[in-house]
Tab-separated table of C-alpha atoms and ligand atoms in Angstrom:
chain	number	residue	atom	x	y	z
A	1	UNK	CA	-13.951	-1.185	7.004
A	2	UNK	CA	-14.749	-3.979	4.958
A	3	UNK	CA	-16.079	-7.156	7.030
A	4	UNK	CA	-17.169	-10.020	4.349
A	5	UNK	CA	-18.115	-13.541	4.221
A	6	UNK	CA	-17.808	-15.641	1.395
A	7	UNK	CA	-20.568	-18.324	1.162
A	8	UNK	CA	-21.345	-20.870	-0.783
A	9	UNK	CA	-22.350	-24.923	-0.787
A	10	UNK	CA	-18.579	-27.270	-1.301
A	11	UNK	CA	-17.330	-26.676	-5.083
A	12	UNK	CA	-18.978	-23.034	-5.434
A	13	UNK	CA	-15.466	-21.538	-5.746
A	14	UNK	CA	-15.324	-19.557	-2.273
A	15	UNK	CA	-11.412	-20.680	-2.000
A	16	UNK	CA	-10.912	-19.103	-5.987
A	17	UNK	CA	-12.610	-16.325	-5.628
A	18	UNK	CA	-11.622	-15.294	-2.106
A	19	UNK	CA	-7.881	-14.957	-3.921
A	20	UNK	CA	-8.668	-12.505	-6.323
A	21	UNK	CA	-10.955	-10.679	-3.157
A	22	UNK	CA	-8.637	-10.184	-0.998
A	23	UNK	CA	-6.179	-8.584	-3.473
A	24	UNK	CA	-8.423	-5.978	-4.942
A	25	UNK	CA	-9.892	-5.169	-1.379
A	26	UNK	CA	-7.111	-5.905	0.851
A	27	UNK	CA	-8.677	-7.745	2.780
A	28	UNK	CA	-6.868	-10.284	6.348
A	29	UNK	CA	-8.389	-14.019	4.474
A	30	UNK	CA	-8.731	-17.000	6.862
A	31	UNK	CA	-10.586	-19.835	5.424
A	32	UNK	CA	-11.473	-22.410	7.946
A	33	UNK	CA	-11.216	-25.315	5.798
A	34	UNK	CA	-7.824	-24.656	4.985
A	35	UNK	CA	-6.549	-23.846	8.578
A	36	UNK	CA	-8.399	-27.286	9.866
A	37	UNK	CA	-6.404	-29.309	6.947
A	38	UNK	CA	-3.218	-27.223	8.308
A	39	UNK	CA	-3.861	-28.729	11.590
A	40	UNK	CA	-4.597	-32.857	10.417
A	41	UNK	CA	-0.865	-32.151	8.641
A	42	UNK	CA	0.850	-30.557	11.371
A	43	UNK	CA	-0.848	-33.817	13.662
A	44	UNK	CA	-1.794	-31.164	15.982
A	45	UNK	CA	-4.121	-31.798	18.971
A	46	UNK	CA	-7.124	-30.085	17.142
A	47	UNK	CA	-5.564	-31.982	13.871
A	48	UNK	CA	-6.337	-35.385	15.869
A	49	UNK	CA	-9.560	-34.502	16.659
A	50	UNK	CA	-11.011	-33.511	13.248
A	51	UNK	CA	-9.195	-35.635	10.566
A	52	UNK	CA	-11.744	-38.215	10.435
A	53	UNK	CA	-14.694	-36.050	10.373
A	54	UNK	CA	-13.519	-33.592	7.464
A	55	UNK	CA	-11.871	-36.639	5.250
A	56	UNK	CA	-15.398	-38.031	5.690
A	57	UNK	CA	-17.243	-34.921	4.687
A	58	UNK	CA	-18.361	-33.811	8.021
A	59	UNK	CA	-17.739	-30.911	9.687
A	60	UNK	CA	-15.672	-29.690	12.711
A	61	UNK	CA	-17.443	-29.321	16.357
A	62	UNK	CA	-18.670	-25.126	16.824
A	63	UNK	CA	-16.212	-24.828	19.644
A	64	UNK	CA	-13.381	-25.984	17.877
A	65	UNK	CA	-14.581	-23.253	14.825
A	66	UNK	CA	-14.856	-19.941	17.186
A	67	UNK	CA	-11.575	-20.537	18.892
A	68	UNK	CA	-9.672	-20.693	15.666
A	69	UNK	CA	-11.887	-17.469	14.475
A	70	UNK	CA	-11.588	-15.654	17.702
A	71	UNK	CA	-7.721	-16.658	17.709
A	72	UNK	CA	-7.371	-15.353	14.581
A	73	UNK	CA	-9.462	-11.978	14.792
A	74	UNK	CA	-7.407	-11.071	17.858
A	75	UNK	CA	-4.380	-11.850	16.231
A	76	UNK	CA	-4.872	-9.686	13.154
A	77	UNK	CA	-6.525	-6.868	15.610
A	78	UNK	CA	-4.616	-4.208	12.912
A	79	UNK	CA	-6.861	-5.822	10.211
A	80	UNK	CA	-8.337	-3.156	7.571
A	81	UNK	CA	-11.371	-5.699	7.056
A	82	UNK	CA	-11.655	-9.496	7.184
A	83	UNK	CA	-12.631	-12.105	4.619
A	84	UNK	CA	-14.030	-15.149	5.671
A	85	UNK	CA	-14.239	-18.248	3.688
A	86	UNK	CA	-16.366	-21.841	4.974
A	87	UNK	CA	-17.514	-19.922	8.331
A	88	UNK	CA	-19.716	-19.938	9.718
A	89	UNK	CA	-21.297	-23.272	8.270
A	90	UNK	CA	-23.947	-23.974	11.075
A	91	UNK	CA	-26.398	-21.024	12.791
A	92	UNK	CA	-24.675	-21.643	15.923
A	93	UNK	CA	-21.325	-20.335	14.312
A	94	UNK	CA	-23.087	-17.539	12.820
A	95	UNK	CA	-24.200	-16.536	16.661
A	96	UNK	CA	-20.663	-17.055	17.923
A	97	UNK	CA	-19.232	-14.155	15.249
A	98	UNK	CA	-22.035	-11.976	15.958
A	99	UNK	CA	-20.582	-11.872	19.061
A	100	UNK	CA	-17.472	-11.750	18.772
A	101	UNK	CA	-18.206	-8.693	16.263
A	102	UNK	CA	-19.859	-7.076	18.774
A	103	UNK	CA	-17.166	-7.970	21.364
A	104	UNK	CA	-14.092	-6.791	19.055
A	105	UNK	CA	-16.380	-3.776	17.610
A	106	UNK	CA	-16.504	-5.183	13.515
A	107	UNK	CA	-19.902	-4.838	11.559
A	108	UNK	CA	-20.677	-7.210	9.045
A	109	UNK	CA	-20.993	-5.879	5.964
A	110	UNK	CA	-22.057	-8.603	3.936
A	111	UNK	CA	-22.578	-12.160	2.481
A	112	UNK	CA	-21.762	-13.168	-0.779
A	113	UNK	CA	-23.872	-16.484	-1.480
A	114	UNK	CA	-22.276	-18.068	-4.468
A	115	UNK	CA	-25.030	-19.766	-6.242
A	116	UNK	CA	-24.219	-23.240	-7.965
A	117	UNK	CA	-26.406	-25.937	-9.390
A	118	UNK	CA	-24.972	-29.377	-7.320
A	119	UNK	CA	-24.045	-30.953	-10.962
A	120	UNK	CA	-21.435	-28.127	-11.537
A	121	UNK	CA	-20.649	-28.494	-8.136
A	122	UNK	CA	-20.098	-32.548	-8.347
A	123	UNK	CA	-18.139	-32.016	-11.355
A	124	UNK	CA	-15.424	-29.124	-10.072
A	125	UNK	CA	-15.129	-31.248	-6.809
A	126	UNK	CA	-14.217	-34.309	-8.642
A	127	UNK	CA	-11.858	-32.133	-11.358
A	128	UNK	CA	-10.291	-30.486	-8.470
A	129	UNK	CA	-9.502	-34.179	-6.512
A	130	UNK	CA	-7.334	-35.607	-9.358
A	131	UNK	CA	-4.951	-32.776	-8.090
A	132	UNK	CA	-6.092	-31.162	-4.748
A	133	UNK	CA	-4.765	-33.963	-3.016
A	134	UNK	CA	-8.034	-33.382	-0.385
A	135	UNK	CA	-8.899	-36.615	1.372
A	136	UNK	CA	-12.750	-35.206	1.058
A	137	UNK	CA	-12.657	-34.743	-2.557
A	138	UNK	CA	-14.095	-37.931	-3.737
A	139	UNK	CA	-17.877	-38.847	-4.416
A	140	UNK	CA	-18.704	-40.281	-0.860
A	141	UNK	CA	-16.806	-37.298	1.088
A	142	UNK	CA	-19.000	-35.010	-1.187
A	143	UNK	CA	-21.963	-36.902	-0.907
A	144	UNK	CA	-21.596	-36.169	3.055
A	145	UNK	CA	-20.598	-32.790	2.171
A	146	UNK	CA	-23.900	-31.938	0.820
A	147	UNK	CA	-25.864	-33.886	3.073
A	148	UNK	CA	-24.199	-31.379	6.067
A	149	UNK	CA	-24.399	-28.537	3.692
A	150	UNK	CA	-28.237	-28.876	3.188
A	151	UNK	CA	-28.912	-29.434	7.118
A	152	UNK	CA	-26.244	-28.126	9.128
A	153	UNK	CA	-25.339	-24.666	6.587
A	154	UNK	CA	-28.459	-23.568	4.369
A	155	UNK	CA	-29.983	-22.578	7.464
A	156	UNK	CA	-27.789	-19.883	7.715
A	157	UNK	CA	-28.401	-18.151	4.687
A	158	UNK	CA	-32.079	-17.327	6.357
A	159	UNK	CA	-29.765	-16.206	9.767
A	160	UNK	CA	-27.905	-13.640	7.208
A	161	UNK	CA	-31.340	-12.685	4.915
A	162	UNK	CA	-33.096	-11.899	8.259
A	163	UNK	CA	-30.400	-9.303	8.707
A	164	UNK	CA	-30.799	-8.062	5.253
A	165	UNK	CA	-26.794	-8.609	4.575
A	166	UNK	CA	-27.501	-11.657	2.110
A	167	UNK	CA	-25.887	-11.062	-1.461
A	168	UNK	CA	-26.570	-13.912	-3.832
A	169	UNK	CA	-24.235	-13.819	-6.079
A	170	UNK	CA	-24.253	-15.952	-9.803
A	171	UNK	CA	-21.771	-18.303	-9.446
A	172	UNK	CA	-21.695	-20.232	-12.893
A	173	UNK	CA	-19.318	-19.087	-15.944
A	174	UNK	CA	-15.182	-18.520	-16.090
A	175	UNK	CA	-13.458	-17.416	-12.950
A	176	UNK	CA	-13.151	-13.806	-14.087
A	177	UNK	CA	-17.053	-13.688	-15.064
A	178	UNK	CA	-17.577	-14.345	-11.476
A	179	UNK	CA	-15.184	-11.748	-10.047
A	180	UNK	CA	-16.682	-9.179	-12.026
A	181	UNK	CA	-20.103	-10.586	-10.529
A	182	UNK	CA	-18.725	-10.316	-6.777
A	183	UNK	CA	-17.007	-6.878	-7.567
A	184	UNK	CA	-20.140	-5.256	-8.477
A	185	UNK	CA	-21.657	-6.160	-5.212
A	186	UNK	CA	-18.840	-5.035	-3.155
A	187	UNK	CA	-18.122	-1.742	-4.213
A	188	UNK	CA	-22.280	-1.307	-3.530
A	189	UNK	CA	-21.700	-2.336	0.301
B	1	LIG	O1	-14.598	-24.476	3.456
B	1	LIG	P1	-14.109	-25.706	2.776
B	1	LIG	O2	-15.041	-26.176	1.711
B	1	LIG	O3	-12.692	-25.615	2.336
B	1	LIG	O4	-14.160	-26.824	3.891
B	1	LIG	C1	-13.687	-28.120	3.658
B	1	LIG	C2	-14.030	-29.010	4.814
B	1	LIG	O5	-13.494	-28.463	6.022
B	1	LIG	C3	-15.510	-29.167	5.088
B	1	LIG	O6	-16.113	-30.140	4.266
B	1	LIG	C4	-15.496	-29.574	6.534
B	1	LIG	O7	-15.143	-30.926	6.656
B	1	LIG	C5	-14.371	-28.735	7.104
B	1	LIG	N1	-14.872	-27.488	7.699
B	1	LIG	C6	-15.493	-27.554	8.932
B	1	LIG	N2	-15.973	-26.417	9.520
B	1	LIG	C7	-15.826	-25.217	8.913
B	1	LIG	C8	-15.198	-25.129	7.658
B	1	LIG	C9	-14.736	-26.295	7.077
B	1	LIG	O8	-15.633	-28.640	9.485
B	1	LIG	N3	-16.298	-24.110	9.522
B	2	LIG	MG1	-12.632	-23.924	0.200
């Protein structure tokens, strides 16, 4: 069973990628990010709570992270292997899954660590935001993004290389370029 997290600072191309991963691997994809902006459209009671953080760039409380994760896991308990994309994005979150690994009996088997210099990132975010329609994807929201990213979620990369499961992966160069980069670590898992 295939257990993987996709990591990466905003821009790096987790969401892109994570589309092509999940085909070849066939792998059950929840991306956090995604299922938060589900919840501001839907106006739901976790949708209220959150909007004006993530428009501004900031991120979502832990608690409000590991239910939707634990929700999810026991949801999709006949799962061949999970993908997840944007969690976890503080230490604390990375805690919370190891336990609820342990508790649903997964094993991590690794994190892919997209790595993007912040100018390539700048310039996808602001490509992406003529058409993404993402509150979050203009220069102030990612100017907040990367001021969370560098406290709140690089620390995790040291969580995940203390476990020896950290994969850094080249993340510059066409979509496909990439792939192949990610592929080449996976099938070595
Ligand atoms: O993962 P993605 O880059 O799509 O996340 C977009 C936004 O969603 C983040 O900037 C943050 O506001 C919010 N988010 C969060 N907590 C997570 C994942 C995403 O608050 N675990
Ligand atoms: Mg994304």
């Amino acid at each position: 069973m295939l257990n993987i997290i996709i990591f990466g600072p905003p821009g790096a191309g987790k969401g892109t990628q994570s589309e092509y991963i999940k085909e070849r691997y066939n792998l059950t994809y929840i991306s956090t990010g995604q299922v938060l902006r589900a919840e501001i459209a839907a106006g739901s009671e976790i949708g209220l709570k959150v909007k004006d953080i993530i428009d501004h760039g900031g991120l979502a409380s832990d608690e409000i992270v590991a239910e939707i994760i634990e929700k999810f896991i026991v949801n999709h308990s006949d799962s061949n292997g999970f993908l997840f994309d944007g969690f976890p994005r503080t230490v604390k979150q990375a805690e919370i899954l190891d336990n609820l690994f342990k508790k649903y009996n997964l094993n991590l088997s690794g994190v892919l660590s997209l790595e993007v210099p912040e100018d390539i990132l700048v310039e996808r975010m602001l490509e992406r935001g003529k058409t993404s329609g993402r509150a979050d994807d203009n220069i102030d929201s990612i100017r907040h993004r990367f001021v969370e990213y560098d406290q709140k979620t690089k620390p995790v990369l040291d969580f995940y290389q203390n476990k020896n499961v950290l994969h850094p992966i080249h993340g510059v160069g066409t979509i496909e370029e990439i792939f192949d980069n990610i592929c080449e670590v996976i099938e070595r898992l």
